[in-house]
Amino acid sequence: MFSKLQYLGRGLRWFYYQRRTPILVVSYLFGLGFLGLASLKLFLSRLETQKSQQRVNLFYDNAQNTSDKTVESFIPNLLSKLQNLIEIPTPEQIKLASGKETKLALWDTLKVNSFTRVFCAIYSVTLVEIFLRLQVNLLGRYLHYESVRGLDIRFSKYISPDTQKITFHTRII
């Protein structure tokens, strides 16, 4: 038995020494091919990640632009409602008022109501912008997850079960 292994080892050694250069060249080429394929896979995965990140950024930017345009369209309506709700006496009304006490009362009303109107305008525009951005981003998030689910099932592990339930019910509706 031992002699058969020795005989086999001598035969393999002789085969290797006779064909050493082609074996080394083929081994080198296989190793080079393996490294080339591994680097190509890495490059393609990075490119895919970069494209998906660009798609998410584009989606996010579109959502932000939509919410900005919507807030801009709400501002004139908000300001007109504030003007109707908080009336400020005009300077002509103050000049035409008779008596020092009525003029002081109108000036106090002017000061309080103008600060109230400014504060309410700033506060209401901020609230409208926050609510719209929140709603648009939530809708955009669900739409993005739904598009990712449609493109590739591998990303479903990043979606929470609650989101999966919501998108499932959204598809039913």
Coordinates of N, CA and C in Angstrom, one line a residue:
M1 N 0.8 -1.2 0.0 CA 0.0 0.0 0.0 C 0.9 1.2 0.0
F2 N 1.9 1.3 0.9 CA 2.7 2.4 0.9 C 3.5 2.6 -0.4
S3 N 3.8 1.5 -1.0 CA 4.6 1.6 -2.3 C 3.7 2.2 -3.4
K4 N 2.4 1.9 -3.3 CA 1.5 2.4 -4.3 C 1.4 3.9 -4.2
L5 N 1.3 4.4 -3.0 CA 1.3 5.9 -2.7 C 2.6 6.5 -3.2
Q6 N 3.7 5.9 -2.9 CA 5.0 6.4 -3.3 C 5.0 6.5 -4.9
Y7 N 4.6 5.4 -5.5 CA 4.6 5.3 -6.9 C 3.6 6.4 -7.5
L8 N 2.5 6.7 -6.9 CA 1.5 7.7 -7.3 C 2.2 9.1 -7.1
G9 N 2.8 9.3 -6.0 CA 3.5 10.6 -5.7 C 4.6 10.8 -6.7
R10 N 5.4 9.8 -7.1 CA 6.4 10.0 -8.1 C 5.8 10.4 -9.4
G11 N 4.7 9.7 -9.8 CA 4.1 10.0 -11.0 C 3.5 11.4 -11.1
L12 N 2.9 11.9 -10.0 CA 2.4 13.3 -9.9 C 3.6 14.3 -10.0
R13 N 4.7 13.9 -9.3 CA 5.8 14.8 -9.2 C 6.4 14.9 -10.7
W14 N 6.5 13.8 -11.3 CA 7.1 13.8 -12.7 C 6.1 14.6 -13.6
F15 N 4.8 14.4 -13.5 CA 3.8 15.1 -14.3 C 4.0 16.6 -14.0
Y16 N 4.1 17.0 -12.8 CA 4.3 18.5 -12.4 C 5.6 19.0 -13.0
Y17 N 6.7 18.3 -12.9 CA 7.9 18.8 -13.4 C 7.9 18.9 -14.9
Q18 N 7.2 18.0 -15.6 CA 7.2 18.1 -17.0 C 6.3 19.2 -17.5
R19 N 5.3 19.6 -16.8 CA 4.3 20.6 -17.2 C 4.2 21.7 -16.2
R20 N 5.3 22.1 -15.6 CA 5.3 23.1 -14.6 C 4.9 24.5 -15.1
T21 N 5.4 24.9 -16.2 CA 5.1 26.2 -16.8 C 3.6 26.4 -17.1
P22 N 3.1 25.4 -17.9 CA 1.6 25.6 -18.2 C 0.8 25.5 -17.0
I23 N 1.1 24.7 -16.0 CA 0.3 24.6 -14.8 C 0.4 26.0 -14.0
L24 N 1.5 26.5 -13.9 CA 1.6 27.8 -13.3 C 0.9 28.9 -14.0
V25 N 1.0 28.9 -15.4 CA 0.3 29.9 -16.2 C -1.2 29.8 -16.0
V26 N -1.7 28.5 -16.1 CA -3.2 28.3 -15.9 C -3.6 28.7 -14.5
S27 N -2.8 28.4 -13.5 CA -3.2 28.7 -12.1 C -3.2 30.2 -12.0
Y28 N -2.2 30.9 -12.6 CA -2.1 32.4 -12.5 C -3.4 33.0 -13.2
L29 N -3.7 32.4 -14.4 CA -4.9 33.0 -15.1 C -6.2 32.7 -14.3
F30 N -6.3 31.5 -13.7 CA -7.5 31.3 -12.9 C -7.6 32.2 -11.7
G31 N -6.5 32.5 -11.1 CA -6.5 33.4 -9.9 C -6.8 34.8 -10.4
L32 N -6.2 35.2 -11.5 CA -6.4 36.5 -12.0 C -7.9 36.7 -12.4
G33 N -8.5 35.7 -13.0 CA -9.9 35.7 -13.4 C -10.8 35.8 -12.1
F34 N -10.4 35.0 -11.1 CA -11.2 35.1 -9.9 C -11.1 36.4 -9.3
L35 N -10.0 37.0 -9.2 CA -9.8 38.4 -8.6 C -10.6 39.4 -9.5
G36 N -10.5 39.2 -10.8 CA -11.2 40.1 -11.7 C -12.7 40.1 -11.5
L37 N -13.2 38.8 -11.4 CA -14.7 38.7 -11.2 C -15.1 39.2 -9.8
A38 N -14.3 39.0 -8.8 CA -14.6 39.5 -7.5 C -14.6 41.0 -7.5
S39 N -13.6 41.7 -8.1 CA -13.6 43.1 -8.2 C -14.8 43.6 -9.0
L40 N -15.2 42.9 -10.1 CA -16.3 43.3 -10.9 C -17.6 43.3 -10.1
K41 N -17.8 42.2 -9.3 CA -19.0 42.1 -8.5 C -19.0 43.2 -7.5
L42 N -17.9 43.5 -6.9 CA -17.8 44.6 -5.9 C -18.1 46.0 -6.6
F43 N -17.6 46.2 -7.8 CA -17.9 47.4 -8.5 C -19.3 47.5 -8.9
L44 N -19.9 46.4 -9.3 CA -21.3 46.5 -9.7 C -22.2 46.7 -8.5
S45 N -21.9 46.1 -7.4 CA -22.7 46.3 -6.2 C -22.6 47.7 -5.7
R46 N -21.4 48.3 -5.7 CA -21.3 49.7 -5.4 C -22.0 50.6 -6.3
L47 N -22.0 50.3 -7.6 CA -22.7 51.1 -8.6 C -24.2 51.0 -8.4
E48 N -24.7 49.8 -8.0 CA -26.1 49.6 -7.7 C -26.5 50.3 -6.5
T49 N -25.7 50.3 -5.5 CA -26.0 51.0 -4.2 C -26.0 52.5 -4.5
Q50 N -25.1 53.0 -5.3 CA -25.0 54.4 -5.7 C -26.2 54.8 -6.5
K51 N -26.7 54.0 -7.4 CA -27.9 54.3 -8.2 C -29.1 54.3 -7.3
S52 N -29.2 53.4 -6.4 CA -30.4 53.4 -5.5 C -30.4 54.6 -4.6
Q53 N -29.2 55.0 -4.1 CA -29.1 56.2 -3.3 C -29.5 57.4 -4.1
Q54 N -29.0 57.5 -5.4 CA -29.4 58.6 -6.2 C -30.9 58.6 -6.4
R55 N -31.5 57.5 -6.6 CA -33.0 57.4 -6.8 C -33.7 57.8 -5.5
V56 N -33.2 57.4 -4.4 CA -33.8 57.9 -3.1 C -33.7 59.4 -2.9
N57 N -32.5 59.9 -3.3 CA -32.3 61.4 -3.1 C -33.2 62.1 -4.1
L58 N -33.3 61.6 -5.3 CA -34.2 62.3 -6.3 C -35.7 62.2 -5.8
F59 N -36.1 61.1 -5.3 CA -37.4 60.9 -4.7 C -37.6 61.9 -3.6
Y60 N -36.6 62.0 -2.7 CA -36.7 62.9 -1.5 C -36.8 64.4 -2.0
D61 N -35.9 64.7 -2.9 CA -35.9 66.1 -3.4 C -37.2 66.5 -4.1
N62 N -37.8 65.5 -4.9 CA -39.1 65.8 -5.5 C -40.2 66.0 -4.4
A63 N -40.1 65.2 -3.4 CA -41.1 65.4 -2.3 C -41.0 66.7 -1.6
Q64 N -39.7 67.1 -1.4 CA -39.5 68.4 -0.8 C -40.0 69.6 -1.7
N65 N -39.7 69.5 -3.0 CA -40.2 70.5 -3.9 C -41.7 70.6 -3.9
T66 N -42.3 69.4 -3.9 CA -43.8 69.4 -3.9 C -44.3 70.1 -2.6
S67 N -43.8 69.7 -1.5 CA -44.3 70.3 -0.2 C -44.0 71.9 -0.2
D68 N -42.8 72.3 -0.8 CA -42.6 73.7 -0.8 C -43.6 74.5 -1.7
K69 N -43.9 73.9 -2.8 CA -44.9 74.6 -3.7 C -46.2 74.6 -3.1
T70 N -46.6 73.5 -2.4 CA -47.9 73.5 -1.7 C -48.0 74.5 -0.6
V71 N -46.9 74.7 0.1 CA -46.9 75.7 1.2 C -47.0 77.1 0.6
E72 N -46.3 77.3 -0.5 CA -46.4 78.6 -1.2 C -47.8 78.9 -1.6
S73 N -48.5 77.9 -2.1 CA -49.9 78.1 -2.5 C -50.8 78.4 -1.3
F74 N -50.5 77.9 -0.1 CA -51.3 78.1 1.0 C -51.1 79.5 1.7
I75 N -50.0 80.1 1.5 CA -49.7 81.4 2.2 C -50.7 82.5 1.9
P76 N -51.1 82.8 0.7 CA -52.0 83.9 0.5 C -53.4 83.6 1.2
N77 N -53.8 82.4 1.1 CA -55.1 82.1 1.8 C -55.0 82.2 3.3
L78 N -53.8 81.8 3.9 CA -53.6 82.0 5.3 C -53.6 83.4 5.7
L79 N -52.9 84.3 5.0 CA -52.8 85.7 5.3 C -54.1 86.4 5.2
S80 N -54.9 86.0 4.2 CA -56.2 86.7 4.0 C -57.1 86.3 5.2
K81 N -57.1 85.0 5.6 CA -57.9 84.6 6.8 C -57.4 85.3 8.1
L82 N -56.1 85.5 8.2 CA -55.6 86.2 9.4 C -56.1 87.7 9.4
Q83 N -56.1 88.3 8.2 CA -56.5 89.7 8.1 C -58.0 89.8 8.4
N84 N -58.8 88.8 8.1 CA -60.2 88.8 8.4 C -60.5 88.5 9.9
L85 N -59.6 87.7 10.5 CA -59.8 87.3 11.9 C -59.3 88.4 12.8
I86 N -58.2 89.0 12.5 CA -57.5 90.0 13.4 C -57.6 91.3 12.7
E87 N -58.5 92.2 13.1 CA -58.6 93.5 12.4 C -57.7 94.5 13.2
I88 N -57.0 95.3 12.3 CA -56.1 96.3 12.9 C -56.7 97.7 12.5
P89 N -56.8 98.6 13.4 CA -57.3 99.9 13.0 C -56.3 100.6 12.1
T90 N -56.8 101.3 11.1 CA -55.9 102.0 10.2 C -55.4 103.4 10.8
P91 N -54.3 103.9 10.3 CA -53.9 105.2 10.8 C -54.9 106.3 10.6
E92 N -55.8 106.3 9.6 CA -56.8 107.3 9.4 C -57.8 107.2 10.5
Q93 N -58.2 106.0 10.9 CA -59.1 105.8 12.0 C -58.6 106.4 13.3
I94 N -57.3 106.2 13.5 CA -56.6 106.8 14.7 C -56.6 108.3 14.7
K95 N -56.3 108.9 13.5 CA -56.3 110.3 13.4 C -57.7 110.9 13.5
L96 N -58.7 110.2 13.0 CA -60.1 110.7 13.1 C -60.7 110.5 14.5
A97 N -60.1 109.7 15.3 CA -60.7 109.5 16.6 C -60.6 110.7 17.5
S98 N -61.7 110.9 18.2 CA -61.7 112.1 19.1 C -61.4 111.8 20.5
G99 N -60.6 112.5 21.1 CA -60.2 112.3 22.5 C -58.9 111.5 22.6
K100 N -58.2 111.9 23.6 CA -56.9 111.3 23.8 C -57.0 109.8 24.2
E101 N -57.9 109.5 25.0 CA -58.1 108.1 25.5 C -58.5 107.2 24.4
T102 N -59.3 107.6 23.5 CA -59.7 106.7 22.4 C -58.5 106.5 21.4
K103 N -57.7 107.6 21.2 CA -56.6 107.4 20.4 C -55.6 106.4 21.0
L104 N -55.3 106.5 22.3 CA -54.4 105.6 23.0 C -55.0 104.2 23.0
A105 N -56.3 104.0 23.1 CA -56.9 102.7 23.0 C -56.7 102.1 21.6
L106 N -56.9 103.0 20.6 CA -56.7 102.5 19.2 C -55.2 102.1 19.0
W107 N -54.3 102.9 19.5 CA -52.9 102.6 19.4 C -52.5 101.3 20.1
D108 N -53.1 101.1 21.3 CA -52.8 99.8 22.0 C -53.4 98.7 21.2
T109 N -54.6 98.9 20.6 CA -55.2 97.8 19.8 C -54.4 97.5 18.6
L110 N -53.9 98.6 18.0 CA -53.0 98.5 16.8 C -51.7 97.7 17.1
K111 N -51.1 98.0 18.3 CA -49.9 97.3 18.7 C -50.2 95.8 18.9
V112 N -51.2 95.6 19.8 CA -51.4 94.2 20.2 C -51.9 93.3 19.0
N113 N -52.8 93.9 18.1 CA -53.3 93.1 17.0 C -52.2 92.9 15.9
S114 N -51.3 93.9 15.7 CA -50.3 93.7 14.7 C -49.3 92.7 15.2
F115 N -48.9 92.7 16.5 CA -48.0 91.6 16.9 C -48.7 90.3 16.9
T116 N -50.0 90.2 17.2 CA -50.7 89.0 17.2 C -50.8 88.5 15.8
R117 N -51.0 89.4 14.8 CA -51.1 88.9 13.4 C -49.8 88.4 12.9
V118 N -48.7 89.1 13.3 CA -47.4 88.6 12.8 C -47.0 87.3 13.5
F119 N -47.3 87.1 14.8 CA -47.0 85.9 15.5 C -47.9 84.8 14.9
C120 N -49.1 85.0 14.7 CA -50.0 84.0 14.1 C -49.6 83.6 12.7
A121 N -49.2 84.6 11.9 CA -48.7 84.3 10.5 C -47.5 83.4 10.5
I122 N -46.5 83.7 11.4 CA -45.3 82.9 11.4 C -45.6 81.5 12.0
Y123 N -46.4 81.5 13.0 CA -46.7 80.2 13.6 C -47.6 79.3 12.7
S124 N -48.5 79.9 12.0 CA -49.4 79.1 11.1 C -48.6 78.6 9.9
V125 N -47.8 79.4 9.3 CA -47.0 79.0 8.1 C -46.0 77.9 8.5
T126 N -45.4 78.0 9.7 CA -44.5 77.0 10.2 C -45.3 75.7 10.4
L127 N -46.4 75.7 11.0 CA -47.2 74.5 11.3 C -47.7 73.9 10.0
V128 N -48.1 74.7 9.0 CA -48.6 74.1 7.7 C -47.4 73.5 7.0
E129 N -46.2 74.1 7.1 CA -45.0 73.5 6.4 C -44.6 72.2 7.1
I130 N -44.7 72.2 8.4 CA -44.3 70.9 9.1 C -45.3 69.8 8.8
F131 N -46.6 70.1 8.9 CA -47.5 69.1 8.6 C -47.5 68.6 7.1
L132 N -47.3 69.5 6.2 CA -47.2 69.1 4.8 C -46.0 68.3 4.5
R133 N -44.8 68.7 5.1 CA -43.6 67.9 4.9 C -43.7 66.6 5.5
L134 N -44.3 66.5 6.6 CA -44.5 65.2 7.3 C -45.4 64.3 6.5
Q135 N -46.5 64.8 6.0 CA -47.4 64.0 5.2 C -46.8 63.6 3.9
V136 N -46.1 64.5 3.2 CA -45.5 64.2 1.9 C -44.4 63.2 2.1
N137 N -43.6 63.4 3.1 CA -42.5 62.4 3.4 C -43.0 61.0 3.7
L138 N -44.0 61.0 4.5 CA -44.6 59.6 4.9 C -45.2 59.0 3.6
L139 N -45.9 59.7 2.8 CA -46.4 59.1 1.6 C -45.3 58.7 0.7
G140 N -44.3 59.6 0.6 CA -43.1 59.3 -0.3 C -42.4 58.0 0.2
R141 N -42.3 57.9 1.5 CA -41.6 56.7 2.1 C -42.4 55.4 1.7
Y142 N -43.7 55.5 1.9 CA -44.5 54.3 1.5 C -44.4 54.0 0.0
L143 N -44.4 55.0 -0.8 CA -44.3 54.8 -2.2 C -43.0 54.3 -2.6
H144 N -41.9 54.8 -2.0 CA -40.6 54.3 -2.2 C -40.5 52.8 -1.8
Y145 N -40.9 52.5 -0.6 CA -40.9 51.1 -0.2 C -41.6 50.2 -1.2
E146 N -42.8 50.7 -1.6 CA -43.6 49.9 -2.5 C -42.8 49.7 -3.9
S147 N -42.2 50.7 -4.3 CA -41.4 50.6 -5.6 C -40.2 49.7 -5.4
V148 N -39.6 49.7 -4.2 CA -38.5 48.8 -4.0 C -38.9 47.4 -3.9
R149 N -40.1 47.2 -3.3 CA -40.6 45.8 -3.2 C -41.0 45.3 -4.6
G150 N -41.4 46.2 -5.4 CA -41.7 45.8 -6.8 C -40.5 45.5 -7.6
L151 N -39.4 46.2 -7.3 CA -38.1 46.0 -8.1 C -37.3 44.8 -7.6
D152 N -37.2 44.6 -6.3 CA -36.3 43.5 -5.8 C -36.8 43.1 -4.4
I153 N -37.0 41.8 -4.3 CA -37.5 41.3 -3.0 C -36.4 41.3 -1.9
R154 N -35.1 41.4 -2.3 CA -34.0 41.4 -1.3 C -34.1 42.5 -0.3
F155 N -34.8 43.7 -0.7 CA -34.8 44.8 0.2 C -36.0 44.7 1.2
S156 N -36.8 43.7 1.1 CA -38.0 43.6 2.0 C -37.6 43.4 3.4
K157 N -36.3 42.9 3.7 CA -35.9 42.8 5.1 C -35.7 44.1 5.8
Y158 N -35.6 45.2 5.0 CA -35.4 46.5 5.6 C -36.7 47.2 5.9
I159 N -37.8 46.6 5.4 CA -39.1 47.2 5.6 C -39.7 46.6 6.9
S160 N -40.2 47.4 7.8 CA -40.8 46.9 9.0 C -42.1 46.2 8.7
P161 N -42.5 45.3 9.6 CA -43.8 44.6 9.4 C -45.0 45.5 9.4
D162 N -44.9 46.6 10.2 CA -46.0 47.6 10.1 C -46.2 48.2 8.8
T163 N -45.1 48.6 8.2 CA -45.1 49.2 6.9 C -45.6 48.2 5.8
Q164 N -45.2 46.9 6.0 CA -45.7 45.9 5.0 C -47.2 45.8 5.2
K165 N -47.8 45.8 6.4 CA -49.2 45.8 6.6 C -49.9 47.0 5.9
I166 N -49.3 48.2 6.2 CA -49.9 49.4 5.6 C -49.9 49.3 4.1
T167 N -48.8 48.9 3.5 CA -48.7 48.9 2.0 C -49.6 47.8 1.5
F168 N -49.8 46.7 2.2 CA -50.7 45.7 1.8 C -52.1 46.2 1.8
H169 N -52.5 46.9 2.9 CA -53.9 47.5 2.9 C -54.1 48.6 1.9
T170 N -53.0 49.3 1.6 CA -53.1 50.3 0.6 C -53.3 49.7 -0.8
R171 N -52.7 48.6 -1.1 CA -52.9 47.9 -2.4 C -54.3 47.4 -2.5
I172 N -54.9 47.0 -1.4 CA -56.3 46.5 -1.4 C -57.2 47.6 -1.7
I173 N -57.0 48.7 -1.1 CA -57.9 49.9 -1.3 C -57.7 50.3 -2.7

